[in-house]
């Protein structure tokens, strides 16, 4: 049996961790290597039953002052080492990202070619859907509007040019998160070093969901077989908290609200149909 795992770093996600874990268990993931990045909420209490059952291994991040350039990759590489002895494949995603296969099971859409080190999976990035506060229905049912996803290479090129750094570039304001981006699921024994979005040192090749060697911008992004729903904004109150968290950056709340509007352009309910399929 193919063993699937997830490595993730979280901070103050106690309200959503149970939904995230149960969803991924339903997708066939059986091991979770999680790292707490200085949480002050109820995250530990939420995770306790999963830790006792052996599904979750919980660690903490180091004291590096930077997250994406320090604490997160360090945790990912610690998780990578742990996964080598327990998993055939391990995905590196955040706790606001949900990985699934729209056409069936994740494991059935992973390549069998032994030279493939990993699969780059495109995300669909979601906005607030107009929710002022966290919806009682949860993340998956509460947020159903996302940024536009390309259907042609020309559209993809346009979106690549229109990343949020460009959107706010004239004002010198930066917000983390792009419309078109990938995260990876990899064979841990073929990976020597992992960064945030993909491995940097590995044996073999990195491919997309169609088995083509992954080159950003060369092939049309698709997510028919494997996809990640990235719930970037969540509710407007959570978006305001995100802005306050990064108050040292030059982006202001009005920038975050403008970016959220970009992330609410289209309705996307694919994951809801997938949930119904799982329950049937």
PDB file of N, CA and C in Angstrom, residues 158-262:
ATOM      1  N   UNK A 158      -0.521  36.205 -18.944  1.00  0.00           N
ATOM      2  CA  UNK A 158      -1.074  37.453 -18.417  1.00  0.00           C
ATOM      3  C   UNK A 158      -1.141  37.414 -16.896  1.00  0.00           C
ATOM      4  N   UNK A 159      -1.594  36.288 -16.350  1.00  0.00           N
ATOM      5  CA  UNK A 159      -1.697  36.172 -14.895  1.00  0.00           C
ATOM      6  C   UNK A 159      -0.317  36.147 -14.255  1.00  0.00           C
ATOM      7  N   UNK A 160       0.644  35.472 -14.890  1.00  0.00           N
ATOM      8  CA  UNK A 160       2.009  35.478 -14.365  1.00  0.00           C
ATOM      9  C   UNK A 160       2.544  36.907 -14.276  1.00  0.00           C
ATOM     10  N   UNK A 161       2.207  37.729 -15.284  1.00  0.00           N
ATOM     11  CA  UNK A 161       2.665  39.131 -15.253  1.00  0.00           C
ATOM     12  C   UNK A 161       1.935  39.911 -14.167  1.00  0.00           C
ATOM     13  N   UNK A 162       0.675  39.544 -13.933  1.00  0.00           N
ATOM     14  CA  UNK A 162      -0.153  40.263 -12.975  1.00  0.00           C
ATOM     15  C   UNK A 162      -0.138  39.541 -11.637  1.00  0.00           C
ATOM     16  N   UNK A 163       1.023  39.460 -11.031  1.00  0.00           N
ATOM     17  CA  UNK A 163       1.086  38.933  -9.674  1.00  0.00           C
ATOM     18  C   UNK A 163       0.899  40.098  -8.714  1.00  0.00           C
ATOM     19  N   UNK A 164       0.647  39.798  -7.452  1.00  0.00           N
ATOM     20  CA  UNK A 164       0.284  40.883  -6.547  1.00  0.00           C
ATOM     21  C   UNK A 164       1.401  41.885  -6.320  1.00  0.00           C
ATOM     22  N   UNK A 165       2.657  41.437  -6.451  1.00  0.00           N
ATOM     23  CA  UNK A 165       3.749  42.389  -6.298  1.00  0.00           C
ATOM     24  C   UNK A 165       3.660  43.472  -7.371  1.00  0.00           C
ATOM     25  N   UNK A 166       3.237  43.074  -8.586  1.00  0.00           N
ATOM     26  CA  UNK A 166       3.075  44.047  -9.660  1.00  0.00           C
ATOM     27  C   UNK A 166       1.851  44.924  -9.405  1.00  0.00           C
ATOM     28  N   UNK A 167       0.804  44.314  -8.873  1.00  0.00           N
ATOM     29  CA  UNK A 167      -0.438  45.029  -8.616  1.00  0.00           C
ATOM     30  C   UNK A 167      -0.210  46.211  -7.687  1.00  0.00           C
ATOM     31  N   UNK A 168       0.638  46.006  -6.679  1.00  0.00           N
ATOM     32  CA  UNK A 168       0.899  47.061  -5.712  1.00  0.00           C
ATOM     33  C   UNK A 168       2.285  47.677  -5.879  1.00  0.00           C
ATOM     34  N   UNK A 169       2.953  47.339  -6.983  1.00  0.00           N
ATOM     35  CA  UNK A 169       4.342  47.743  -7.143  1.00  0.00           C
ATOM     36  C   UNK A 169       4.568  49.243  -7.138  1.00  0.00           C
ATOM     37  N   UNK A 170       3.621  49.999  -7.724  1.00  0.00           N
ATOM     38  CA  UNK A 170       3.813  51.444  -7.812  1.00  0.00           C
ATOM     39  C   UNK A 170       3.869  52.082  -6.433  1.00  0.00           C
ATOM     40  N   UNK A 171       3.209  51.462  -5.473  1.00  0.00           N
ATOM     41  CA  UNK A 171       3.223  51.997  -4.109  1.00  0.00           C
ATOM     42  C   UNK A 171       4.271  51.311  -3.249  1.00  0.00           C
ATOM     43  N   UNK A 172       5.005  50.376  -3.864  1.00  0.00           N
ATOM     44  CA  UNK A 172       6.060  49.698  -3.122  1.00  0.00           C
ATOM     45  C   UNK A 172       5.541  48.818  -2.015  1.00  0.00           C
ATOM     46  N   UNK A 173       4.327  48.285  -2.194  1.00  0.00           N
ATOM     47  CA  UNK A 173       3.709  47.481  -1.145  1.00  0.00           C
ATOM     48  C   UNK A 173       3.732  46.011  -1.546  1.00  0.00           C
ATOM     49  N   UNK A 174       3.960  45.153  -0.588  1.00  0.00           N
ATOM     50  CA  UNK A 174       4.130  43.730  -0.866  1.00  0.00           C
ATOM     51  C   UNK A 174       3.140  42.913  -0.041  1.00  0.00           C
ATOM     52  N   UNK A 175       2.475  41.984  -0.708  1.00  0.00           N
ATOM     53  CA  UNK A 175       1.618  41.020  -0.035  1.00  0.00           C
ATOM     54  C   UNK A 175       2.061  39.637  -0.484  1.00  0.00           C
ATOM     55  N   UNK A 176       2.179  38.709   0.457  1.00  0.00           N
ATOM     56  CA  UNK A 176       2.635  37.357   0.134  1.00  0.00           C
ATOM     57  C   UNK A 176       1.488  36.520  -0.416  1.00  0.00           C
ATOM     58  N   UNK A 177       1.730  35.868  -1.559  1.00  0.00           N
ATOM     59  CA  UNK A 177       0.714  35.014  -2.164  1.00  0.00           C
ATOM     60  C   UNK A 177       0.446  35.394  -3.596  1.00  0.00           C
ATOM     61  N   UNK A 178       0.560  34.449  -4.516  1.00  0.00           N
ATOM     62  CA  UNK A 178       0.367  34.709  -5.935  1.00  0.00           C
ATOM     63  C   UNK A 178      -0.818  33.930  -6.479  1.00  0.00           C
ATOM     64  N   UNK A 179      -1.387  34.427  -7.581  1.00  0.00           N
ATOM     65  CA  UNK A 179      -2.519  33.741  -8.188  1.00  0.00           C
ATOM     66  C   UNK A 179      -2.099  32.378  -8.712  1.00  0.00           C
ATOM     67  N   UNK A 180      -0.980  32.327  -9.416  1.00  0.00           N
ATOM     68  CA  UNK A 180      -0.483  31.069  -9.968  1.00  0.00           C
ATOM     69  C   UNK A 180       0.760  30.639  -9.208  1.00  0.00           C
ATOM     70  N   UNK A 181       0.662  29.518  -8.522  1.00  0.00           N
ATOM     71  CA  UNK A 181       1.781  29.013  -7.737  1.00  0.00           C
ATOM     72  C   UNK A 181       1.591  27.511  -7.536  1.00  0.00           C
ATOM     73  N   UNK A 182       2.693  26.836  -7.249  1.00  0.00           N
ATOM     74  CA  UNK A 182       2.624  25.394  -7.008  1.00  0.00           C
ATOM     75  C   UNK A 182       3.142  25.053  -5.614  1.00  0.00           C
ATOM     76  N   UNK A 183       2.683  23.930  -5.109  1.00  0.00           N
ATOM     77  CA  UNK A 183       3.291  23.221  -4.001  1.00  0.00           C
ATOM     78  C   UNK A 183       3.537  21.795  -4.496  1.00  0.00           C
ATOM     79  N   UNK A 184       4.333  21.028  -3.793  1.00  0.00           N
ATOM     80  CA  UNK A 184       4.739  19.727  -4.322  1.00  0.00           C
ATOM     81  C   UNK A 184       4.439  18.570  -3.379  1.00  0.00           C
ATOM     82  N   UNK A 185       4.186  17.428  -3.990  1.00  0.00           N
ATOM     83  CA  UNK A 185       4.182  16.150  -3.291  1.00  0.00           C
ATOM     84  C   UNK A 185       5.344  15.355  -3.868  1.00  0.00           C
ATOM     85  N   UNK A 186       6.197  14.824  -2.994  1.00  0.00           N
ATOM     86  CA  UNK A 186       7.467  14.252  -3.448  1.00  0.00           C
ATOM     87  C   UNK A 186       7.702  12.872  -2.843  1.00  0.00           C
ATOM     88  N   UNK A 187       8.610  12.148  -3.491  1.00  0.00           N
ATOM     89  CA  UNK A 187       9.128  10.910  -2.905  1.00  0.00           C
ATOM     90  C   UNK A 187      10.277  11.304  -1.975  1.00  0.00           C
ATOM     91  N   UNK A 188      10.090  11.208  -0.663  1.00  0.00           N
ATOM     92  CA  UNK A 188      11.081  11.773   0.265  1.00  0.00           C
ATOM     93  C   UNK A 188      12.471  11.176   0.142  1.00  0.00           C
ATOM     94  N   UNK A 189      12.557   9.914  -0.268  1.00  0.00           N
ATOM     95  CA  UNK A 189      13.881   9.294  -0.372  1.00  0.00           C
ATOM     96  C   UNK A 189      14.669   9.800  -1.579  1.00  0.00           C
ATOM     97  N   UNK A 190      14.001  10.558  -2.471  1.00  0.00           N
ATOM     98  CA  UNK A 190      14.680  11.112  -3.639  1.00  0.00           C
ATOM     99  C   UNK A 190      14.996  12.592  -3.468  1.00  0.00           C
ATOM    100  N   UNK A 191      14.632  13.146  -2.314  1.00  0.00           N
ATOM    101  CA  UNK A 191      14.812  14.576  -2.067  1.00  0.00           C
ATOM    102  C   UNK A 191      15.902  14.784  -1.024  1.00  0.00           C
ATOM    103  N   UNK A 192      16.862  15.610  -1.380  1.00  0.00           N
ATOM    104  CA  UNK A 192      17.926  15.939  -0.427  1.00  0.00           C
ATOM    105  C   UNK A 192      17.598  17.207   0.346  1.00  0.00           C
ATOM    106  N   UNK A 193      16.995  18.185  -0.323  1.00  0.00           N
ATOM    107  CA  UNK A 193      16.718  19.464   0.333  1.00  0.00           C
ATOM    108  C   UNK A 193      15.434  20.059  -0.238  1.00  0.00           C
ATOM    109  N   UNK A 194      14.619  20.613   0.652  1.00  0.00           N
ATOM    110  CA  UNK A 194      13.342  21.202   0.254  1.00  0.00           C
ATOM    111  C   UNK A 194      13.283  22.642   0.738  1.00  0.00           C
ATOM    112  N   UNK A 195      12.698  23.529  -0.101  1.00  0.00           N
ATOM    113  CA  UNK A 195      12.515  24.906   0.346  1.00  0.00           C
ATOM    114  C   UNK A 195      11.049  25.115   0.696  1.00  0.00           C
ATOM    115  N   UNK A 196      10.392  26.127   0.164  1.00  0.00           N
ATOM    116  CA  UNK A 196       9.014  26.415   0.536  1.00  0.00           C
ATOM    117  C   UNK A 196       8.029  25.796  -0.455  1.00  0.00           C
ATOM    118  N   UNK A 197       8.272  26.023  -1.748  1.00  0.00           N
ATOM    119  CA  UNK A 197       7.333  25.567  -2.766  1.00  0.00           C
ATOM    120  C   UNK A 197       7.769  24.299  -3.485  1.00  0.00           C
ATOM    121  N   UNK A 198       9.051  24.021  -3.525  1.00  0.00           N
ATOM    122  CA  UNK A 198       9.503  22.835  -4.240  1.00  0.00           C
ATOM    123  C   UNK A 198      10.905  22.438  -3.779  1.00  0.00           C
ATOM    124  N   UNK A 199      11.319  21.211  -4.108  1.00  0.00           N
ATOM    125  CA  UNK A 199      12.667  20.779  -3.712  1.00  0.00           C
ATOM    126  C   UNK A 199      13.731  21.534  -4.485  1.00  0.00           C
ATOM    127  N   UNK A 200      14.867  21.737  -3.846  1.00  0.00           N
ATOM    128  CA  UNK A 200      15.986  22.426  -4.497  1.00  0.00           C
ATOM    129  C   UNK A 200      17.132  21.484  -4.821  1.00  0.00           C
ATOM    130  N   UNK A 201      17.204  20.349  -4.134  1.00  0.00           N
ATOM    131  CA  UNK A 201      18.219  19.337  -4.421  1.00  0.00           C
ATOM    132  C   UNK A 201      17.539  17.971  -4.414  1.00  0.00           C
ATOM    133  N   UNK A 202      17.599  17.277  -5.552  1.00  0.00           N
ATOM    134  CA  UNK A 202      16.900  15.996  -5.636  1.00  0.00           C
ATOM    135  C   UNK A 202      17.444  15.155  -6.782  1.00  0.00           C
ATOM    136  N   UNK A 203      17.175  13.863  -6.703  1.00  0.00           N
ATOM    137  CA  UNK A 203      17.499  12.930  -7.773  1.00  0.00           C
ATOM    138  C   UNK A 203      16.243  12.701  -8.600  1.00  0.00           C
ATOM    139  N   UNK A 204      16.374  12.667  -9.929  1.00  0.00           N
ATOM    140  CA  UNK A 204      15.227  12.422 -10.787  1.00  0.00           C
ATOM    141  C   UNK A 204      14.657  13.709 -11.346  1.00  0.00           C
ATOM    142  N   UNK A 205      13.364  13.680 -11.691  1.00  0.00           N
ATOM    143  CA  UNK A 205      12.724  14.830 -12.325  1.00  0.00           C
ATOM    144  C   UNK A 205      11.478  15.240 -11.543  1.00  0.00           C
ATOM    145  N   UNK A 206      11.139  16.516 -11.661  1.00  0.00           N
ATOM    146  CA  UNK A 206       9.914  17.066 -11.100  1.00  0.00           C
ATOM    147  C   UNK A 206       8.942  17.254 -12.258  1.00  0.00           C
ATOM    148  N   UNK A 207       7.718  16.734 -12.124  1.00  0.00           N
ATOM    149  CA  UNK A 207       6.757  16.790 -13.219  1.00  0.00           C
ATOM    150  C   UNK A 207       5.479  17.487 -12.774  1.00  0.00           C
ATOM    151  N   UNK A 208       4.618  17.818 -13.771  1.00  0.00           N
ATOM    152  CA  UNK A 208       3.294  18.326 -13.447  1.00  0.00           C
ATOM    153  C   UNK A 208       2.312  17.159 -13.412  1.00  0.00           C
ATOM    154  N   UNK A 209       1.031  17.451 -13.234  1.00  0.00           N
ATOM    155  CA  UNK A 209       0.049  16.379 -13.094  1.00  0.00           C
ATOM    156  C   UNK A 209      -0.096  15.537 -14.351  1.00  0.00           C
ATOM    157  N   UNK A 210       0.359  16.068 -15.487  1.00  0.00           N
ATOM    158  CA  UNK A 210       0.263  15.352 -16.756  1.00  0.00           C
ATOM    159  C   UNK A 210       1.526  14.577 -17.099  1.00  0.00           C
ATOM    160  N   UNK A 211       2.485  14.559 -16.170  1.00  0.00           N
ATOM    161  CA  UNK A 211       3.717  13.818 -16.384  1.00  0.00           C
ATOM    162  C   UNK A 211       4.763  14.558 -17.182  1.00  0.00           C
ATOM    163  N   UNK A 212       4.514  15.835 -17.492  1.00  0.00           N
ATOM    164  CA  UNK A 212       5.494  16.638 -18.220  1.00  0.00           C
ATOM    165  C   UNK A 212       6.490  17.248 -17.242  1.00  0.00           C
ATOM    166  N   UNK A 213       7.758  17.309 -17.657  1.00  0.00           N
ATOM    167  CA  UNK A 213       8.767  17.937 -16.806  1.00  0.00           C
ATOM    168  C   UNK A 213       8.317  19.340 -16.445  1.00  0.00           C
ATOM    169  N   UNK A 214       8.353  19.665 -15.159  1.00  0.00           N
ATOM    170  CA  UNK A 214       7.807  20.944 -14.710  1.00  0.00           C
ATOM    171  C   UNK A 214       8.738  22.092 -15.048  1.00  0.00           C
ATOM    172  N   UNK A 215       8.218  23.034 -15.830  1.00  0.00           N
ATOM    173  CA  UNK A 215       8.889  24.298 -16.119  1.00  0.00           C
ATOM    174  C   UNK A 215       7.832  25.386 -15.997  1.00  0.00           C
ATOM    175  N   UNK A 216       7.991  26.247 -15.041  1.00  0.00           N
ATOM    176  CA  UNK A 216       7.006  27.305 -14.825  1.00  0.00           C
ATOM    177  C   UNK A 216       6.872  28.178 -16.073  1.00  0.00           C
ATOM    178  N   UNK A 217       5.653  28.281 -16.589  1.00  0.00           N
ATOM    179  CA  UNK A 217       5.399  29.134 -17.736  1.00  0.00           C
ATOM    180  C   UNK A 217       5.511  28.447 -19.083  1.00  0.00           C
ATOM    181  N   UNK A 218       6.057  27.235 -19.132  1.00  0.00           N
ATOM    182  CA  UNK A 218       6.223  26.555 -20.421  1.00  0.00           C
ATOM    183  C   UNK A 218       4.962  25.812 -20.829  1.00  0.00           C
ATOM    184  N   UNK A 219       4.278  25.204 -19.873  1.00  0.00           N
ATOM    185  CA  UNK A 219       3.055  24.457 -20.158  1.00  0.00           C
ATOM    186  C   UNK A 219       1.871  25.125 -19.464  1.00  0.00           C
ATOM    187  N   UNK A 220       0.688  24.920 -20.022  1.00  0.00           N
ATOM    188  CA  UNK A 220      -0.521  25.471 -19.428  1.00  0.00           C
ATOM    189  C   UNK A 220      -0.765  24.854 -18.051  1.00  0.00           C
ATOM    190  N   UNK A 221      -0.909  25.668 -17.006  1.00  0.00           N
ATOM    191  CA  UNK A 221      -1.240  25.122 -15.687  1.00  0.00           C
ATOM    192  C   UNK A 221      -2.592  24.402 -15.729  1.00  0.00           C
ATOM    193  N   UNK A 222      -2.640  23.213 -15.171  1.00  0.00           N
ATOM    194  CA  UNK A 222      -3.895  22.463 -15.083  1.00  0.00           C
ATOM    195  C   UNK A 222      -4.029  21.867 -13.686  1.00  0.00           C
ATOM    196  N   UNK A 223      -5.271  21.629 -13.280  1.00  0.00           N
ATOM    197  CA  UNK A 223      -5.498  20.985 -11.981  1.00  0.00           C
ATOM    198  C   UNK A 223      -6.708  20.056 -12.048  1.00  0.00           C
ATOM    199  N   UNK A 224      -6.762  19.268 -13.119  1.00  0.00           N
ATOM    200  CA  UNK A 224      -7.862  18.325 -13.292  1.00  0.00           C
ATOM    201  C   UNK A 224      -7.643  17.037 -12.511  1.00  0.00           C
ATOM    202  N   UNK A 225      -6.373  16.660 -12.297  1.00  0.00           N
ATOM    203  CA  UNK A 225      -6.051  15.409 -11.615  1.00  0.00           C
ATOM    204  C   UNK A 225      -5.650  15.636 -10.162  1.00  0.00           C
ATOM    205  N   UNK A 226      -4.846  16.654  -9.939  1.00  0.00           N
ATOM    206  CA  UNK A 226      -4.396  17.016  -8.596  1.00  0.00           C
ATOM    207  C   UNK A 226      -4.507  18.520  -8.459  1.00  0.00           C
ATOM    208  N   UNK A 227      -5.006  18.977  -7.342  1.00  0.00           N
ATOM    209  CA  UNK A 227      -5.086  20.427  -7.137  1.00  0.00           C
ATOM    210  C   UNK A 227      -5.017  20.745  -5.655  1.00  0.00           C
ATOM    211  N   UNK A 228      -4.692  21.999  -5.393  1.00  0.00           N
ATOM    212  CA  UNK A 228      -4.670  22.524  -4.030  1.00  0.00           C
ATOM    213  C   UNK A 228      -5.599  23.726  -3.983  1.00  0.00           C
ATOM    214  N   UNK A 229      -6.555  23.712  -3.075  1.00  0.00           N
ATOM    215  CA  UNK A 229      -7.347  24.905  -2.792  1.00  0.00           C
ATOM    216  C   UNK A 229      -6.641  25.680  -1.690  1.00  0.00           C
ATOM    217  N   UNK A 230      -6.217  26.896  -2.017  1.00  0.00           N
ATOM    218  CA  UNK A 230      -5.507  27.736  -1.049  1.00  0.00           C
ATOM    219  C   UNK A 230      -6.461  28.828  -0.576  1.00  0.00           C
ATOM    220  N   UNK A 231      -6.894  28.714   0.678  1.00  0.00           N
ATOM    221  CA  UNK A 231      -7.836  29.679   1.234  1.00  0.00           C
ATOM    222  C   UNK A 231      -7.052  30.827   1.855  1.00  0.00           C
ATOM    223  N   UNK A 232      -6.659  31.756   0.993  1.00  0.00           N
ATOM    224  CA  UNK A 232      -5.704  32.804   1.364  1.00  0.00           C
ATOM    225  C   UNK A 232      -6.325  33.853   2.270  1.00  0.00           C
ATOM    226  N   UNK A 233      -7.476  34.389   1.888  1.00  0.00           N
ATOM    227  CA  UNK A 233      -8.080  35.482   2.663  1.00  0.00           C
ATOM    228  C   UNK A 233      -8.805  34.977   3.897  1.00  0.00           C
ATOM    229  N   UNK A 234      -9.589  33.911   3.714  1.00  0.00           N
ATOM    230  CA  UNK A 234     -10.602  33.508   4.688  1.00  0.00           C
ATOM    231  C   UNK A 234     -11.542  34.695   4.911  1.00  0.00           C
ATOM    232  N   UNK A 235     -12.076  34.884   6.117  1.00  0.00           N
ATOM    233  CA  UNK A 235     -13.049  35.952   6.318  1.00  0.00           C
ATOM    234  C   UNK A 235     -12.358  37.311   6.381  1.00  0.00           C
ATOM    235  N   UNK A 236     -13.160  38.368   6.242  1.00  0.00           N
ATOM    236  CA  UNK A 236     -12.596  39.717   6.274  1.00  0.00           C
ATOM    237  C   UNK A 236     -11.986  40.034   7.635  1.00  0.00           C
ATOM    238  N   UNK A 237     -12.556  39.499   8.711  1.00  0.00           N
ATOM    239  CA  UNK A 237     -11.958  39.728  10.031  1.00  0.00           C
ATOM    240  C   UNK A 237     -10.610  39.024  10.135  1.00  0.00           C
ATOM    241  N   UNK A 238     -10.497  37.833   9.554  1.00  0.00           N
ATOM    242  CA  UNK A 238      -9.216  37.123   9.549  1.00  0.00           C
ATOM    243  C   UNK A 238      -8.215  37.816   8.635  1.00  0.00           C
ATOM    244  N   UNK A 239      -8.727  38.419   7.563  1.00  0.00           N
ATOM    245  CA  UNK A 239      -7.854  39.175   6.665  1.00  0.00           C
ATOM    246  C   UNK A 239      -7.268  40.386   7.379  1.00  0.00           C
ATOM    247  N   UNK A 240      -8.090  41.061   8.187  1.00  0.00           N
ATOM    248  CA  UNK A 240      -7.598  42.197   8.969  1.00  0.00           C
ATOM    249  C   UNK A 240      -6.534  41.748   9.959  1.00  0.00           C
ATOM    250  N   UNK A 241      -6.727  40.568  10.552  1.00  0.00           N
ATOM    251  CA  UNK A 241      -5.725  40.033  11.480  1.00  0.00           C
ATOM    252  C   UNK A 241      -4.435  39.707  10.750  1.00  0.00           C
ATOM    253  N   UNK A 242      -4.553  39.229   9.507  1.00  0.00           N
ATOM    254  CA  UNK A 242      -3.362  38.946   8.702  1.00  0.00           C
ATOM    255  C   UNK A 242      -2.571  40.231   8.459  1.00  0.00           C
ATOM    256  N   UNK A 243      -3.300  41.312   8.131  1.00  0.00           N
ATOM    257  CA  UNK A 243      -2.629  42.597   7.901  1.00  0.00           C
ATOM    258  C   UNK A 243      -1.932  43.068   9.163  1.00  0.00           C
ATOM    259  N   UNK A 244      -2.591  42.907  10.322  1.00  0.00           N
ATOM    260  CA  UNK A 244      -1.987  43.330  11.585  1.00  0.00           C
ATOM    261  C   UNK A 244      -0.756  42.497  11.913  1.00  0.00           C
ATOM    262  N   UNK A 245      -0.799  41.215  11.568  1.00  0.00           N
ATOM    263  CA  UNK A 245       0.331  40.319  11.830  1.00  0.00           C
ATOM    264  C   UNK A 245       1.571  40.777  11.090  1.00  0.00           C
ATOM    265  N   UNK A 246       1.367  41.295   9.873  1.00  0.00           N
ATOM    266  CA  UNK A 246       2.496  41.741   9.059  1.00  0.00           C
ATOM    267  C   UNK A 246       2.582  43.263   9.044  1.00  0.00           C
ATOM    268  N   UNK A 247       2.288  43.875  10.191  1.00  0.00           N
ATOM    269  CA  UNK A 247       2.240  45.333  10.274  1.00  0.00           C
ATOM    270  C   UNK A 247       3.581  45.980   9.978  1.00  0.00           C
ATOM    271  N   UNK A 248       4.670  45.217  10.086  1.00  0.00           N
ATOM    272  CA  UNK A 248       5.985  45.786   9.801  1.00  0.00           C
ATOM    273  C   UNK A 248       6.207  45.946   8.300  1.00  0.00           C
ATOM    274  N   UNK A 249       5.385  45.251   7.477  1.00  0.00           N
ATOM    275  CA  UNK A 249       5.486  45.415   6.032  1.00  0.00           C
ATOM    276  C   UNK A 249       4.806  46.714   5.622  1.00  0.00           C
ATOM    277  N   UNK A 250       5.005  47.098   4.366  1.00  0.00           N
ATOM    278  CA  UNK A 250       4.454  48.374   3.916  1.00  0.00           C
ATOM    279  C   UNK A 250       3.033  48.252   3.391  1.00  0.00           C
ATOM    280  N   UNK A 251       2.532  47.026   3.175  1.00  0.00           N
ATOM    281  CA  UNK A 251       1.154  46.858   2.730  1.00  0.00           C
ATOM    282  C   UNK A 251       0.187  47.232   3.850  1.00  0.00           C
ATOM    283  N   UNK A 252      -0.903  47.883   3.480  1.00  0.00           N
ATOM    284  CA  UNK A 252      -1.905  48.313   4.440  1.00  0.00           C
ATOM    285  C   UNK A 252      -3.210  47.548   4.203  1.00  0.00           C
ATOM    286  N   UNK A 253      -4.179  47.724   5.105  1.00  0.00           N
ATOM    287  CA  UNK A 253      -5.420  46.966   5.013  1.00  0.00           C
ATOM    288  C   UNK A 253      -6.137  47.212   3.692  1.00  0.00           C
ATOM    289  N   UNK A 254      -6.106  48.443   3.176  1.00  0.00           N
ATOM    290  CA  UNK A 254      -6.787  48.693   1.906  1.00  0.00           C
ATOM    291  C   UNK A 254      -6.146  47.906   0.768  1.00  0.00           C
ATOM    292  N   UNK A 255      -4.834  47.652   0.863  1.00  0.00           N
ATOM    293  CA  UNK A 255      -4.171  46.811  -0.133  1.00  0.00           C
ATOM    294  C   UNK A 255      -4.679  45.374  -0.039  1.00  0.00           C
ATOM    295  N   UNK A 256      -4.808  44.885   1.184  1.00  0.00           N
ATOM    296  CA  UNK A 256      -5.304  43.525   1.381  1.00  0.00           C
ATOM    297  C   UNK A 256      -6.737  43.388   0.858  1.00  0.00           C
ATOM    298  N   UNK A 257      -7.567  44.384   1.082  1.00  0.00           N
ATOM    299  CA  UNK A 257      -8.947  44.336   0.606  1.00  0.00           C
ATOM    300  C   UNK A 257      -8.999  44.386  -0.915  1.00  0.00           C
ATOM    301  N   UNK A 258      -8.125  45.190  -1.521  1.00  0.00           N
ATOM    302  CA  UNK A 258      -8.066  45.246  -2.985  1.00  0.00           C
ATOM    303  C   UNK A 258      -7.624  43.909  -3.559  1.00  0.00           C
ATOM    304  N   UNK A 259      -6.660  43.274  -2.915  1.00  0.00           N
ATOM    305  CA  UNK A 259      -6.189  41.970  -3.376  1.00  0.00           C
ATOM    306  C   UNK A 259      -7.268  40.911  -3.172  1.00  0.00           C
ATOM    307  N   UNK A 260      -8.010  41.008  -2.078  1.00  0.00           N
ATOM    308  CA  UNK A 260      -9.096  40.063  -1.839  1.00  0.00           C
ATOM    309  C   UNK A 260     -10.133  40.137  -2.951  1.00  0.00           C
ATOM    310  N   UNK A 261     -10.390  41.326  -3.481  1.00  0.00           N
ATOM    311  CA  UNK A 261     -11.345  41.461  -4.585  1.00  0.00           C
ATOM    312  C   UNK A 261     -10.890  40.670  -5.809  1.00  0.00           C
ATOM    313  N   UNK A 262      -9.581  40.652  -6.056  1.00  0.00           N
ATOM    314  CA  UNK A 262      -9.032  39.871  -7.165  1.00  0.00           C
ATOM    315  C   UNK A 262      -9.265  38.379  -6.933  1.00  0.00           C
TER     316      UNK A 262
END
